[in-house]
Tab-separated table of C-alpha atoms and ligand atoms in Angstrom:
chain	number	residue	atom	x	y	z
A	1	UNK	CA	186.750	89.530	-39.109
A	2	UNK	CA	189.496	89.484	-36.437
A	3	UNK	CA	188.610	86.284	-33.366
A	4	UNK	CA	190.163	86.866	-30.294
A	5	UNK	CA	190.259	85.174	-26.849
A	6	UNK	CA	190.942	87.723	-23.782
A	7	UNK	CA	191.875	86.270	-20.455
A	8	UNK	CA	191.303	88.831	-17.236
A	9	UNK	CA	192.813	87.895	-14.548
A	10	UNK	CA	191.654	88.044	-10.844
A	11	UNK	CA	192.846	91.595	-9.800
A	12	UNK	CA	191.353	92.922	-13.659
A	13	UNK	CA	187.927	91.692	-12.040
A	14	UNK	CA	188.305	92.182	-8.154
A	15	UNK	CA	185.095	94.140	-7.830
A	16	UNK	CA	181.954	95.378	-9.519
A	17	UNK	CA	183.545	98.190	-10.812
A	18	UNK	CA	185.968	96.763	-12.224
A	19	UNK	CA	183.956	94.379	-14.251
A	20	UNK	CA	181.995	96.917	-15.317
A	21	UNK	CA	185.777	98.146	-17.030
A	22	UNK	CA	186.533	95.279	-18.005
A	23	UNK	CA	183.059	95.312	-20.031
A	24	UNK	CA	183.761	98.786	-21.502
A	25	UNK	CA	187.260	97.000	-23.087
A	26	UNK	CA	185.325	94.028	-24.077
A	27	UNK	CA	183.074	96.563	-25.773
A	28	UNK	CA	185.317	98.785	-27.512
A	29	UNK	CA	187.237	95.153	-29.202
A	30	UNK	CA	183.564	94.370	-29.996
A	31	UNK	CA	182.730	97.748	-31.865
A	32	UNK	CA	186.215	97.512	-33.283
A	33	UNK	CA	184.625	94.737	-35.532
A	34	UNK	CA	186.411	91.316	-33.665
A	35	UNK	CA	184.411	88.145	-32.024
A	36	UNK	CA	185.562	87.908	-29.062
A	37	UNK	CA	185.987	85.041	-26.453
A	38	UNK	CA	186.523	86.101	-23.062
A	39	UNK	CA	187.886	83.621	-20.560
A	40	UNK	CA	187.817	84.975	-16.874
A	41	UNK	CA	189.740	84.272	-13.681
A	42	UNK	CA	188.067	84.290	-9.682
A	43	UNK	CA	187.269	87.968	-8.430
A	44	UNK	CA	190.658	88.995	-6.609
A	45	UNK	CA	191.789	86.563	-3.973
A	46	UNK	CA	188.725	84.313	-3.964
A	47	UNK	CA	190.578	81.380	-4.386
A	48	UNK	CA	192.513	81.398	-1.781
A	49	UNK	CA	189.906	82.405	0.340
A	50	UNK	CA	188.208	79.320	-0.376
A	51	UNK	CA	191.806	77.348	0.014
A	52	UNK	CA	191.787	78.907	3.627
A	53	UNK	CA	188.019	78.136	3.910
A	54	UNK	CA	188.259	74.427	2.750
A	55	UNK	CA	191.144	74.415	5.280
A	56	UNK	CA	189.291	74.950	8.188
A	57	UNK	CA	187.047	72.604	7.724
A	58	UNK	CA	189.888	69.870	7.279
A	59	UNK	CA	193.702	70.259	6.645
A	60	UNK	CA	193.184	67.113	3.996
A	61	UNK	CA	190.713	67.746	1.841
A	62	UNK	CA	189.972	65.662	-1.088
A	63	UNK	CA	190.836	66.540	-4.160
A	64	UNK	CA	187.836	66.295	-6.062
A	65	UNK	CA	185.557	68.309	-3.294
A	66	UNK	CA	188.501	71.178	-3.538
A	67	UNK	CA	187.477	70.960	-7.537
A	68	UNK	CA	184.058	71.474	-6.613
A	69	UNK	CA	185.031	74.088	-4.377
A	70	UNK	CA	187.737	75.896	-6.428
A	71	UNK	CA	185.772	75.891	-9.449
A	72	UNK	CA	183.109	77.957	-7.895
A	73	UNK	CA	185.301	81.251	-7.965
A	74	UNK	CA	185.436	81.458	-11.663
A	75	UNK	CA	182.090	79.783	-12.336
A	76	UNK	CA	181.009	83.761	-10.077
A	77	UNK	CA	182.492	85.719	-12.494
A	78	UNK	CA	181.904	84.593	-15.705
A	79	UNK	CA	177.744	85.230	-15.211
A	80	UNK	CA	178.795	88.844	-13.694
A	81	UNK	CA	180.832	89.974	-16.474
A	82	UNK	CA	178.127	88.676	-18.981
A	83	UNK	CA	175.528	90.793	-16.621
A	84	UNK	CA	177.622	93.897	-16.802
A	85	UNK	CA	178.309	93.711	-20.982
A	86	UNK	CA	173.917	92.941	-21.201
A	87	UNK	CA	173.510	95.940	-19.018
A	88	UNK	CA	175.958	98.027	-21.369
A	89	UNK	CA	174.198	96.787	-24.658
A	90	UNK	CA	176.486	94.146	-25.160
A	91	UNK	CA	174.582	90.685	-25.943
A	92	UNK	CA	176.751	87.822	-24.051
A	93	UNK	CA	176.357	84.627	-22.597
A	94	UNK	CA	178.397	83.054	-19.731
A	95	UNK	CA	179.799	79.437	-20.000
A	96	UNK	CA	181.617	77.148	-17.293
A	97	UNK	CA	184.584	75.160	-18.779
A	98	UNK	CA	182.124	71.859	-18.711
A	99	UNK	CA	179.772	73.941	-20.850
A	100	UNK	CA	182.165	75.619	-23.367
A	101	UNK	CA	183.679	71.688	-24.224
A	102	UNK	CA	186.710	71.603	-21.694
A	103	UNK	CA	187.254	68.066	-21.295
A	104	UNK	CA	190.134	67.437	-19.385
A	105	UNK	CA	192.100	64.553	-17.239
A	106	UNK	CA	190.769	63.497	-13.789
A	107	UNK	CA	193.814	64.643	-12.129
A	108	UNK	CA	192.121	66.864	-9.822
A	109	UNK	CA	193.532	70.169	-8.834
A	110	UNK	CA	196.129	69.527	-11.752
A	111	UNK	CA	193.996	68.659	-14.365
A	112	UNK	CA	195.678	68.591	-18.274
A	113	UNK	CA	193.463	69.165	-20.817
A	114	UNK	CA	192.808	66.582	-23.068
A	115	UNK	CA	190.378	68.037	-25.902
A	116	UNK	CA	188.152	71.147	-26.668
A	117	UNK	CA	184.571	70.484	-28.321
A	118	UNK	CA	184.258	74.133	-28.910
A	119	UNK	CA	180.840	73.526	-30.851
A	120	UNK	CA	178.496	75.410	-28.212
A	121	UNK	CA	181.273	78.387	-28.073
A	122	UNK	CA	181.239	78.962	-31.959
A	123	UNK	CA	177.118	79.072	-31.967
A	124	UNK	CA	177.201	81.563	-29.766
A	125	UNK	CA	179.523	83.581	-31.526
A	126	UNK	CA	177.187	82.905	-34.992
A	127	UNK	CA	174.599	84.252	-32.397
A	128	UNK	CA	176.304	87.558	-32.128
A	129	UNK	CA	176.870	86.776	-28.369
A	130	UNK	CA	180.305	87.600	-26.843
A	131	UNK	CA	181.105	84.279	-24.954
A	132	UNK	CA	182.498	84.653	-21.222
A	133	UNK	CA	183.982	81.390	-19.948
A	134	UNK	CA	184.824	80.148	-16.604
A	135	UNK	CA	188.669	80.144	-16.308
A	136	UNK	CA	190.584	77.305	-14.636
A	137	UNK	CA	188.346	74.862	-15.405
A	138	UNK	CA	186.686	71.676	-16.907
A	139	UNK	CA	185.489	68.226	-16.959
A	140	UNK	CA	186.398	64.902	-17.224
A	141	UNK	CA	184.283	62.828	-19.480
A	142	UNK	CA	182.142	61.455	-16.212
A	143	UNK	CA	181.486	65.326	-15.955
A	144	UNK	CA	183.438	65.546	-12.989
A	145	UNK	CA	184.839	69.043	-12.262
A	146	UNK	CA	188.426	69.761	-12.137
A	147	UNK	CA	191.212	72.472	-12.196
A	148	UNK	CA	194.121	73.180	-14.392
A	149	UNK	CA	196.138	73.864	-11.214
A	150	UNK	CA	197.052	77.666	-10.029
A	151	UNK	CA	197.003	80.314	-12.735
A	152	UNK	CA	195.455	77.613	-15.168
A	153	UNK	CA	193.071	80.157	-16.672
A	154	UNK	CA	195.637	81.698	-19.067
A	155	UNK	CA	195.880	78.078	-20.277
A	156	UNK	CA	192.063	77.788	-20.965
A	157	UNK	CA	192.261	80.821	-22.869
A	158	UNK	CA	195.235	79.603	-24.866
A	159	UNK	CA	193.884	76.428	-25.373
A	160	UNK	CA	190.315	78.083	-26.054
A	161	UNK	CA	192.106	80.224	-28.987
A	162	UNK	CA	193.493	77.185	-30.510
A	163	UNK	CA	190.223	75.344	-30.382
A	164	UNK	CA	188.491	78.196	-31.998
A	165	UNK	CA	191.379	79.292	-34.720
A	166	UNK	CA	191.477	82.372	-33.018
A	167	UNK	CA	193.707	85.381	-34.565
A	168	UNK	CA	195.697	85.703	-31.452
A	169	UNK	CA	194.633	85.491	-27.325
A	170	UNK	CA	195.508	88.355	-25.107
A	171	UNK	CA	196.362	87.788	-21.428
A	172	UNK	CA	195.048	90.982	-19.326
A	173	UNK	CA	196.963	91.281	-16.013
A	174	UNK	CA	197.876	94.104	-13.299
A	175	UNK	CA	200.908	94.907	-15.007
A	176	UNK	CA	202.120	96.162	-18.419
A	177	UNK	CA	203.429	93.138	-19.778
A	178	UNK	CA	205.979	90.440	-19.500
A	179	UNK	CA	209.111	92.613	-17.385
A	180	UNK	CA	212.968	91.756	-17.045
A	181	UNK	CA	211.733	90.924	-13.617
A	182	UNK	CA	208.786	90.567	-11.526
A	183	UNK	CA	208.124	94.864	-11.080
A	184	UNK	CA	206.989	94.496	-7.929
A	185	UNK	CA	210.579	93.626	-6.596
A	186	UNK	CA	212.624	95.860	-9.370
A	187	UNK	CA	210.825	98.417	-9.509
A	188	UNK	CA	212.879	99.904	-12.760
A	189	UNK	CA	212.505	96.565	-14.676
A	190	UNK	CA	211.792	97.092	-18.365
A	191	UNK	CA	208.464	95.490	-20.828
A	192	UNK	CA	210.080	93.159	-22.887
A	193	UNK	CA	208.507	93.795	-25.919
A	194	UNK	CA	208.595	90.401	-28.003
A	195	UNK	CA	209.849	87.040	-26.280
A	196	UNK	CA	210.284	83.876	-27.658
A	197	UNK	CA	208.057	80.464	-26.303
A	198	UNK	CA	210.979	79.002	-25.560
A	199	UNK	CA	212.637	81.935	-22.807
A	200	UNK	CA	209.114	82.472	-21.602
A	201	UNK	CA	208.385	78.988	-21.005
A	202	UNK	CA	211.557	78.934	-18.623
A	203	UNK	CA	210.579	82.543	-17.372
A	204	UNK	CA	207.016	80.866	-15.975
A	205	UNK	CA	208.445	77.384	-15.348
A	206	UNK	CA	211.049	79.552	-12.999
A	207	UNK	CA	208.452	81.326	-11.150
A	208	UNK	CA	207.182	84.152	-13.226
A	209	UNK	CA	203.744	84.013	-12.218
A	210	UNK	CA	202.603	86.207	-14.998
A	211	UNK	CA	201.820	83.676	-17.356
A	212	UNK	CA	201.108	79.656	-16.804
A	213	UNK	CA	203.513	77.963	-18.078
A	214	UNK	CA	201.154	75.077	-19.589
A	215	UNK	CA	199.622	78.027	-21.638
A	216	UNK	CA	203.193	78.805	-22.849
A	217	UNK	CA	203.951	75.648	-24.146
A	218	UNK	CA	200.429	74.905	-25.841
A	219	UNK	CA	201.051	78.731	-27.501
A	220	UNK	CA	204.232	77.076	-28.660
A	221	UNK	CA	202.806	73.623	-29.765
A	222	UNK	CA	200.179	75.698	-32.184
A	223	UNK	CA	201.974	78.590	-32.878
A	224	UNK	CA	199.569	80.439	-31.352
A	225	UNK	CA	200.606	84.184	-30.551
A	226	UNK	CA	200.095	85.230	-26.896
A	227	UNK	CA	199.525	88.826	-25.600
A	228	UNK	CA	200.081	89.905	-22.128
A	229	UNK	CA	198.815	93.640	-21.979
A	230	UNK	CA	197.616	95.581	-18.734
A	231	UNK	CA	193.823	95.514	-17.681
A	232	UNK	CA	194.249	99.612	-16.729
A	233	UNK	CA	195.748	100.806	-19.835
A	234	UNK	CA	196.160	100.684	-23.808
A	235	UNK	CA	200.032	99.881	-23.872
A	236	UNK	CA	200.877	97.304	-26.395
A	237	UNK	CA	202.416	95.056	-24.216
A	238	UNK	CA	204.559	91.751	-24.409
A	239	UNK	CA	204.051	89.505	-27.894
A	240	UNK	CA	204.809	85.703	-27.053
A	241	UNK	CA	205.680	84.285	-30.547
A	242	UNK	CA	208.179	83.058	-32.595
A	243	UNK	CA	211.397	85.214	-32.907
A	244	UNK	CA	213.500	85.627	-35.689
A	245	UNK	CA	216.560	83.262	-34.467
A	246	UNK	CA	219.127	85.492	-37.029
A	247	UNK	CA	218.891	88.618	-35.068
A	248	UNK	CA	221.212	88.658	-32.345
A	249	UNK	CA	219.685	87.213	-29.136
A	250	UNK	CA	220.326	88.857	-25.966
A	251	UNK	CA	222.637	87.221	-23.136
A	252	UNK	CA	219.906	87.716	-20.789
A	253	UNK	CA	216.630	88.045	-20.915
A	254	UNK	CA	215.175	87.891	-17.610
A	255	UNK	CA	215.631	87.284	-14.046
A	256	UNK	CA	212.391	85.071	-12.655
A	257	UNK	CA	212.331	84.046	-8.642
A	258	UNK	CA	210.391	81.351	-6.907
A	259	UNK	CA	209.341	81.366	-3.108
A	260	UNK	CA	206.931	78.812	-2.209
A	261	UNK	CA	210.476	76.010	-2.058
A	262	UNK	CA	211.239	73.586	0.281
A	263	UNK	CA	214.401	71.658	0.506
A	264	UNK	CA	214.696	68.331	1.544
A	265	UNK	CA	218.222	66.075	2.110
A	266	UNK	CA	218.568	61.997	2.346
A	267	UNK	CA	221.681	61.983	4.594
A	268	UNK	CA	224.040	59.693	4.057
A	269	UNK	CA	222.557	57.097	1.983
A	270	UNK	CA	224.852	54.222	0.044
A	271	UNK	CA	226.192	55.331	-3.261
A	272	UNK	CA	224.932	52.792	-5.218
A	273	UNK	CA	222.828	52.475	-8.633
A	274	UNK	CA	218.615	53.064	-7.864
A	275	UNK	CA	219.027	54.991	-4.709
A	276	UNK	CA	217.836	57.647	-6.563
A	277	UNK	CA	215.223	55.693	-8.429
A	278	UNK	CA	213.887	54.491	-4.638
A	279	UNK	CA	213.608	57.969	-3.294
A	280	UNK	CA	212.065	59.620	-6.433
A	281	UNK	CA	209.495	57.062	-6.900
A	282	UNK	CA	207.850	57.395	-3.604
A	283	UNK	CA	207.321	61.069	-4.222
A	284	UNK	CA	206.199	60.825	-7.628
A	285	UNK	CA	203.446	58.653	-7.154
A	286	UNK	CA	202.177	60.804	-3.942
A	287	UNK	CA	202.097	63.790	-6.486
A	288	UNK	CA	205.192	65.699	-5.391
A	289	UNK	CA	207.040	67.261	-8.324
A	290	UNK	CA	210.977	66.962	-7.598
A	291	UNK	CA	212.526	70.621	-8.754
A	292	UNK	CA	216.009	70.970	-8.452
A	293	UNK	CA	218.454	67.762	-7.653
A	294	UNK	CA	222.234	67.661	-5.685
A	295	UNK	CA	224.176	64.826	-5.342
A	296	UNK	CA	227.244	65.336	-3.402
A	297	UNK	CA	230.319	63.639	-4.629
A	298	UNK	CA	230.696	59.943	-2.278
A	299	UNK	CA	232.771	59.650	0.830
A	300	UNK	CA	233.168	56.298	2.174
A	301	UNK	CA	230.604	55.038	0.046
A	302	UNK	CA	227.600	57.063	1.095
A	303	UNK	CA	226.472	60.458	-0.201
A	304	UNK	CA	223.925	62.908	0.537
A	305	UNK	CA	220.794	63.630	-1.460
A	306	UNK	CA	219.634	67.344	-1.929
A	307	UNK	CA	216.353	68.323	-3.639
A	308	UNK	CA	213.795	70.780	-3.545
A	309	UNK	CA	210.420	70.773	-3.533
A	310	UNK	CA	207.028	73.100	-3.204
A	311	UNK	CA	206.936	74.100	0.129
A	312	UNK	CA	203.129	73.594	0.195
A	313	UNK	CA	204.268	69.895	-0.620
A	314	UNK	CA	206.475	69.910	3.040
A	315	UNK	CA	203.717	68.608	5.012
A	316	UNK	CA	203.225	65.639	2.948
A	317	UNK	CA	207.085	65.119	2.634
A	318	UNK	CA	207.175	64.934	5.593
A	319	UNK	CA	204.629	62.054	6.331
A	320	UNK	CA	207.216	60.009	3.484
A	321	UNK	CA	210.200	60.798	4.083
A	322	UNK	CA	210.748	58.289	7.736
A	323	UNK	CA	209.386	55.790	5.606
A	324	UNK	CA	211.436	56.731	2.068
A	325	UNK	CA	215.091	57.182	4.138
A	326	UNK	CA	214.660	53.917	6.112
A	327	UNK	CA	213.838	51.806	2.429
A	328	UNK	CA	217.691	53.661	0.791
A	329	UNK	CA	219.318	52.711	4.254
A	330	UNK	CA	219.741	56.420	5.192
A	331	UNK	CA	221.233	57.661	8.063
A	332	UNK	CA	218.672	60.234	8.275
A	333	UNK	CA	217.003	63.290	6.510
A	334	UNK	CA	216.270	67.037	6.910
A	335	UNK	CA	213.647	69.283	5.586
A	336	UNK	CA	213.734	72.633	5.301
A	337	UNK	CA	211.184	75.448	4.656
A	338	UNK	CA	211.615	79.412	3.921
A	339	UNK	CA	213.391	78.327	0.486
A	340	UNK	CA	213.730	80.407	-2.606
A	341	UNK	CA	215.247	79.495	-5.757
A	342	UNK	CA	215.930	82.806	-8.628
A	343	UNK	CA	216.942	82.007	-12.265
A	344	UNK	CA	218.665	84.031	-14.818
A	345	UNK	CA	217.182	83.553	-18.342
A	346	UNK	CA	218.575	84.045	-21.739
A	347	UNK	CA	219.312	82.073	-24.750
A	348	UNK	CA	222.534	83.162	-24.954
A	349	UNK	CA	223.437	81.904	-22.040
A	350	UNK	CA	225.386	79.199	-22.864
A	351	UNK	CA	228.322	79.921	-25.469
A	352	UNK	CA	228.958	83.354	-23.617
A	353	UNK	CA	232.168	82.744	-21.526
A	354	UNK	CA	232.167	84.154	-17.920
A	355	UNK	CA	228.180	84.754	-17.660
A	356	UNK	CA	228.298	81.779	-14.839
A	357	UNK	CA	231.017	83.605	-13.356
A	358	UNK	CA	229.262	86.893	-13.370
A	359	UNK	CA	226.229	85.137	-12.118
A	360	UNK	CA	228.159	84.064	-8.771
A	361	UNK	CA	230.041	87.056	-8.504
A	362	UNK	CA	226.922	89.299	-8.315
A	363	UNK	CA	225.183	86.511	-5.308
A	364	UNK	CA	228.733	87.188	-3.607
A	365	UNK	CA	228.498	90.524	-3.515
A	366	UNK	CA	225.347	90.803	-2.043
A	367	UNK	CA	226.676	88.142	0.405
A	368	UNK	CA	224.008	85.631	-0.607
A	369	UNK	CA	224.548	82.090	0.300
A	370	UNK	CA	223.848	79.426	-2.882
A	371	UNK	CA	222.847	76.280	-1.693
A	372	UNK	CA	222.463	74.497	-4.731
A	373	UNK	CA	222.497	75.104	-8.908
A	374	UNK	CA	221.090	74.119	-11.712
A	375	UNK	CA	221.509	74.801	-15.326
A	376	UNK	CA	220.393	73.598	-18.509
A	377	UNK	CA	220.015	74.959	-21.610
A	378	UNK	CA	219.232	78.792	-21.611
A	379	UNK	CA	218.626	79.054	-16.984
A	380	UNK	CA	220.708	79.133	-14.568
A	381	UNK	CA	218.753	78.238	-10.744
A	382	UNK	CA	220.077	79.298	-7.567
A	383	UNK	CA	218.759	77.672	-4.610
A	384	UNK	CA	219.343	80.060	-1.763
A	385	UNK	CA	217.396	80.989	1.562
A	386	UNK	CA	214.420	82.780	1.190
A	387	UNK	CA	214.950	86.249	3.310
A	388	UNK	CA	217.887	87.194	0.345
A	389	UNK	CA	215.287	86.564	-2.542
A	390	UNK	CA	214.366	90.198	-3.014
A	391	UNK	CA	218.436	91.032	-2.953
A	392	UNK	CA	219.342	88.645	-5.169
A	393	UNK	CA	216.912	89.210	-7.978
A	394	UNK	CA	217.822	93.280	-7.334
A	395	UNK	CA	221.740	91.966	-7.876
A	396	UNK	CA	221.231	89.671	-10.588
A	397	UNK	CA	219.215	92.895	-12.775
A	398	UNK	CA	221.285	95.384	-12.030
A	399	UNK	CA	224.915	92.935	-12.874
A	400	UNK	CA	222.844	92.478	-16.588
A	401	UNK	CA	221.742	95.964	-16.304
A	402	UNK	CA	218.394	94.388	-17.739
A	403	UNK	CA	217.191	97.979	-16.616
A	404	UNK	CA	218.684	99.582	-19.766
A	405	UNK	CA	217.312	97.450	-22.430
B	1	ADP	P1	196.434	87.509	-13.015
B	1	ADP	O1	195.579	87.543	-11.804
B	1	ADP	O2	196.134	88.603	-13.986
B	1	ADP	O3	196.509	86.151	-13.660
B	1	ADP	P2	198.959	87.024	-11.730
B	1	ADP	O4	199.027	87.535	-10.340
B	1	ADP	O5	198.745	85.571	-11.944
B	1	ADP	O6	197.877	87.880	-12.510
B	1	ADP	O7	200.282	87.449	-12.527
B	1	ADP	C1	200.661	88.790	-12.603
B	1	ADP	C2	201.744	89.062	-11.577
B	1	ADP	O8	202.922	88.352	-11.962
B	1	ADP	C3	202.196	90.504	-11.512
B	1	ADP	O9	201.393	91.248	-10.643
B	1	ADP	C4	203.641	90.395	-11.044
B	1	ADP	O10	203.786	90.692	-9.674
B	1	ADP	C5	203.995	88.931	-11.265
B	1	ADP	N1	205.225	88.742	-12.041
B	1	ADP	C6	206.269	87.960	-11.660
B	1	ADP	N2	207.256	88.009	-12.563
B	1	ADP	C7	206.855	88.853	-13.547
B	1	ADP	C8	207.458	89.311	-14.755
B	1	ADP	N3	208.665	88.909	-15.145
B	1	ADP	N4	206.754	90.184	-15.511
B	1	ADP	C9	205.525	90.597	-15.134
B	1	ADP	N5	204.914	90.195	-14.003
B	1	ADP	C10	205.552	89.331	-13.208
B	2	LIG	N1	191.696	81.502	-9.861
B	2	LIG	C1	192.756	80.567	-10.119
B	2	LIG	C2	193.972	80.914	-9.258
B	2	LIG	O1	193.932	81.866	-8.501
B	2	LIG	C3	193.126	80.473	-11.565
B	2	LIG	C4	193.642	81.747	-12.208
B	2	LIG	O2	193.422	82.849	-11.704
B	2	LIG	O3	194.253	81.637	-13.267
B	2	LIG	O4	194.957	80.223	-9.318
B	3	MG	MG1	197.664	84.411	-13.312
C-alpha cells in the first residue's frame, strides 16, 4: 500500500467550499488504495490577519503569545477538513503538531524541529482514519507552542513523511507546480518538470515562496521525493528529487525574486580586522539574519559596510544600529526600505563563460540600477530597488528565454 503525506496550502482551503474539494481529492487518493497523511495550512490569509490583529494590540509582541496566537489558524482547519471528509464517508481524525509528536526548539516564531514521535499518527492510520494535522506547528518538550516560521507547513509535511516512511509527500498550492519564475509576474513562465534539491533549495532560499526552504533541505537530507501539484487540477506537477547529474544540466533554471529587503550601510568605519565581527554579532544575537554583504574597497583607512536585511527586521535595526555604529567608530549609518533582491538559478552557472555578463547586460537594458551582488555556487543576487523588481525578473526570463523550455 502506497503512504503519502499531502500538504494544502492556505488558498487550497480558503473557504468551506473549498475544503469540502479538498476532501473529495483526499477521497479519491483514499479509494485509490494509499494511507494518507494530510498536513494543512491556515484558511487563506488568516495569519496575517492575526499578525495585523496581534499588532494592534501592541507593535512588540512576545514571541511566545504570537505562537499561541499564530498557531490557532492551522489548529481551525485541521478539525474542518476532518469534519468535511466524516461528512463525505471518509473516517478522519484531526491532530495539532503537539498531538501528532512535533517536538521542536523553543525558538519561537522560528522554531526547528528537533524530532517526530509519530506513534499516535501511525495508530490512527492502523485505525483506518485519514490523519489531518495542524501545519506550522509544534512543541517544545515543556509543551510550549511554537512555529516553524512563515510557510513552515510544507516543512511539517516533509518532515511528517520522513517520520512516517512515507512513499513520497505532495505539496498542493494555487499554482501548477514549481515555474521558471514566480507566474504571477511572467505570466508565460514554464512547469519545470523535475528539479534537483540542490537548485530548489536556492530557488526558495532566493524568494520562491512556493516551497519552504527548510522542507527542501530535510527532502534532501532523507531523500525524500517532494511533489508540488495544483489544488484545482490533476496536472502532474514539479518532482523535487535527485537528478541524474550525467544528463546535461541546464544554464539556467530559474529566476526567483525577493521583496520584503531592507538595506542597511555602516559608513565609514576603520578598515581593520573584527569590524565586521562587531557589527554582525549585535544583529545575530537580536535574531536578525544578515542576507547579502558589500564591503567597499578602503580609502584612507575606512570603508563602508553594505548589507541587507528583512525589511520586517528594519524597525528593530533600527533601535541597534546608533548603538552598533558608535561601538566600530562609524561615522554614521543609513537604512533603507523598498528593497528587492532577484536571483538567477542554474547549476550551470558557473563554468559557462559570459552568463555574468549576460546577466548585467539584460538589468542594463531595462535600465535597472544594481546596488549590490552576490554569487556563489549555482545564484547569482542582485540587490536593486524595489519598484524595478517586476522588470527585472521579466528581463532576466526572457534574456534565458526560460519561456521556451
Ligand atoms: P501555499 O499557500 O499553497 O503554501 P504559497 O503562497 O506559500 O502557497 O506559495 C505559492 C505561491 O508561490 C504562488 O502563488 C506563486 O505566486 C509563488 N511563487 C513564487 N515563485 C514561484 C515559482 N518559481 N513557481 C511557482 N510559484 C511561485
Ligand atoms: N499559515 C502559515 C503562514 O501563512 C504557515 C503556512 O501556510 O505554511 O505562513
Ligand atoms: Mg506556502
Amino acid at each position: 500500500m502506497t503512504r503519502v503525506v499531502q500538504k494544502y496550502g492556505g488558498s487550497s482551503v480558503a473557504t468551506p467550499m473549498k475544503l469540502r474539494r479538498v476532501a473529495r481529492r483526499i477521497r479519491e487518493s483514499v479509494g485509490g488504495g494509499s494511507e494518507v497523511v494530510v498536513v494543512v495550512s491556515a484558511m487563506g490569509d488568516t495569519t496575517d490577519e492575526l499578525i495585523a490583529l496581534a499588532h494592534r494590540i501592541t507593535s512588540d509582541p512576545p514571541s511566545r503569545e504570537m505562537d499561541m496566537l499564530l498557531s490557532s489558524g492551522e489548529t481551525i482547519t485541521a478539525p474542518l477538513l476532518a469534519m468535511a471528509l466524516h461528512a463525505a464517508g471518509t473516517p478522519a481524525i484531526s491532530l495539532t503538531g503537539a498531538q501528532a509528536g512535533i517536538r521542536t526548539s523553543g525558538a519561537h516564531r522560528t522554531a526547528r524541529i528537533v524530532d517526530i514521535v509519530p506513534q499516535r499518527v501511525l495508530d490512527e492510520l492502523e485505525r483506518g482514519n485519514v490523519v489531518v494535522v495542524a501545519g506550522f506547528q509544534g512543541a517544545t518538550e515543556d509543551m510550549d507552542v511554537t512555529t516553524l516560521g512563515r510557510g513552515g507547513s510544507d516543512t511539517t509535511a516533509v518532515a511528517l513523511a520522513v517520520a512516517i516512511r512515507a512513499d513520497h509527500c505532495e505539496i498542493f498550492t494555487d499554482v501548477p507546480g514549481v515555474h521558471t519564475a514566480d507566474p504571477r509576474i511572467v505570466p508565460n513562465a514554464r512547469v519545470i518538470a523535475a528539479i534537483d534539491y540542490d537548485e530548489m533549495l536556492e530557488l526558495a532560499s532566493a524568494g520562491a515562496r512556493v516551497m519552504h526552504p527548510r522542507a527542501v533541505e530535510i527532502g534532501e537530507a532523507y531523500s525524500m521525493e517532494i511533489r508540488v501539484r495544483s489544488t484545482f487540477d490533476n496536472e502532474p506537477g514539479t518532482i523535487i528529487a535527485r537528478q541524474d547529474k550525467m544528463e546535461i544540466r541546464q544554464k539556467v533554471r530559474a529566476i526567483a525574486h525577493e521583496t520584503d529587503v531592507a538595506k542597511v550601510t555602516i559608513l565609514r568605519v576603520p578598515d581593520k580586522p573584527g569590524v565586521a565581527a562587531a557589527v554582525f554579532g549585535p544583529f545575530g544575537d537580536a535574531g536578525i539574519d544578515i542576507d547579502t554583504v558589500l564591503q567597499n574597497v578602503s580609502h584612507d583607512g575606512t570603508t563602508d559596510l553594505s548589507f541587507t536585511i528583512a525589511e520586517s527586521h528594519l524597525r528593530k535595526a533600527r533601535r541597534m544600529l546608533p548603538s552598533v555604529a558608535k561601538s566600530v567608530q562609524a561615522q554614521g549609518y543609513t537604512a533603507t526600505a523598498g528593497i528587492a533582491k532577484v536571483t538567477v538559478i542554474g547549476s550551470g552557472l558557473r563554468g559557462t563563460p559570459g552568463i555574468y555578463a549576460k546577466i548585467f547586460r539584460a538589468l542594463a537594458d531595462s535600465e535597472i540600477n544594481i546596488q549590490m551582488i552576490a554569487t556563489g555556487e549555482i545564484h547569482v543576487t542582485c540587490i536593486i530597488d524595489r519598484p524595478r523588481v517586476r522588470d527585472a525578473v521579466r528581463a532576466l526570463h526572457t534574456a534565458f528565454e526560460l519561456e521556451r523550455i
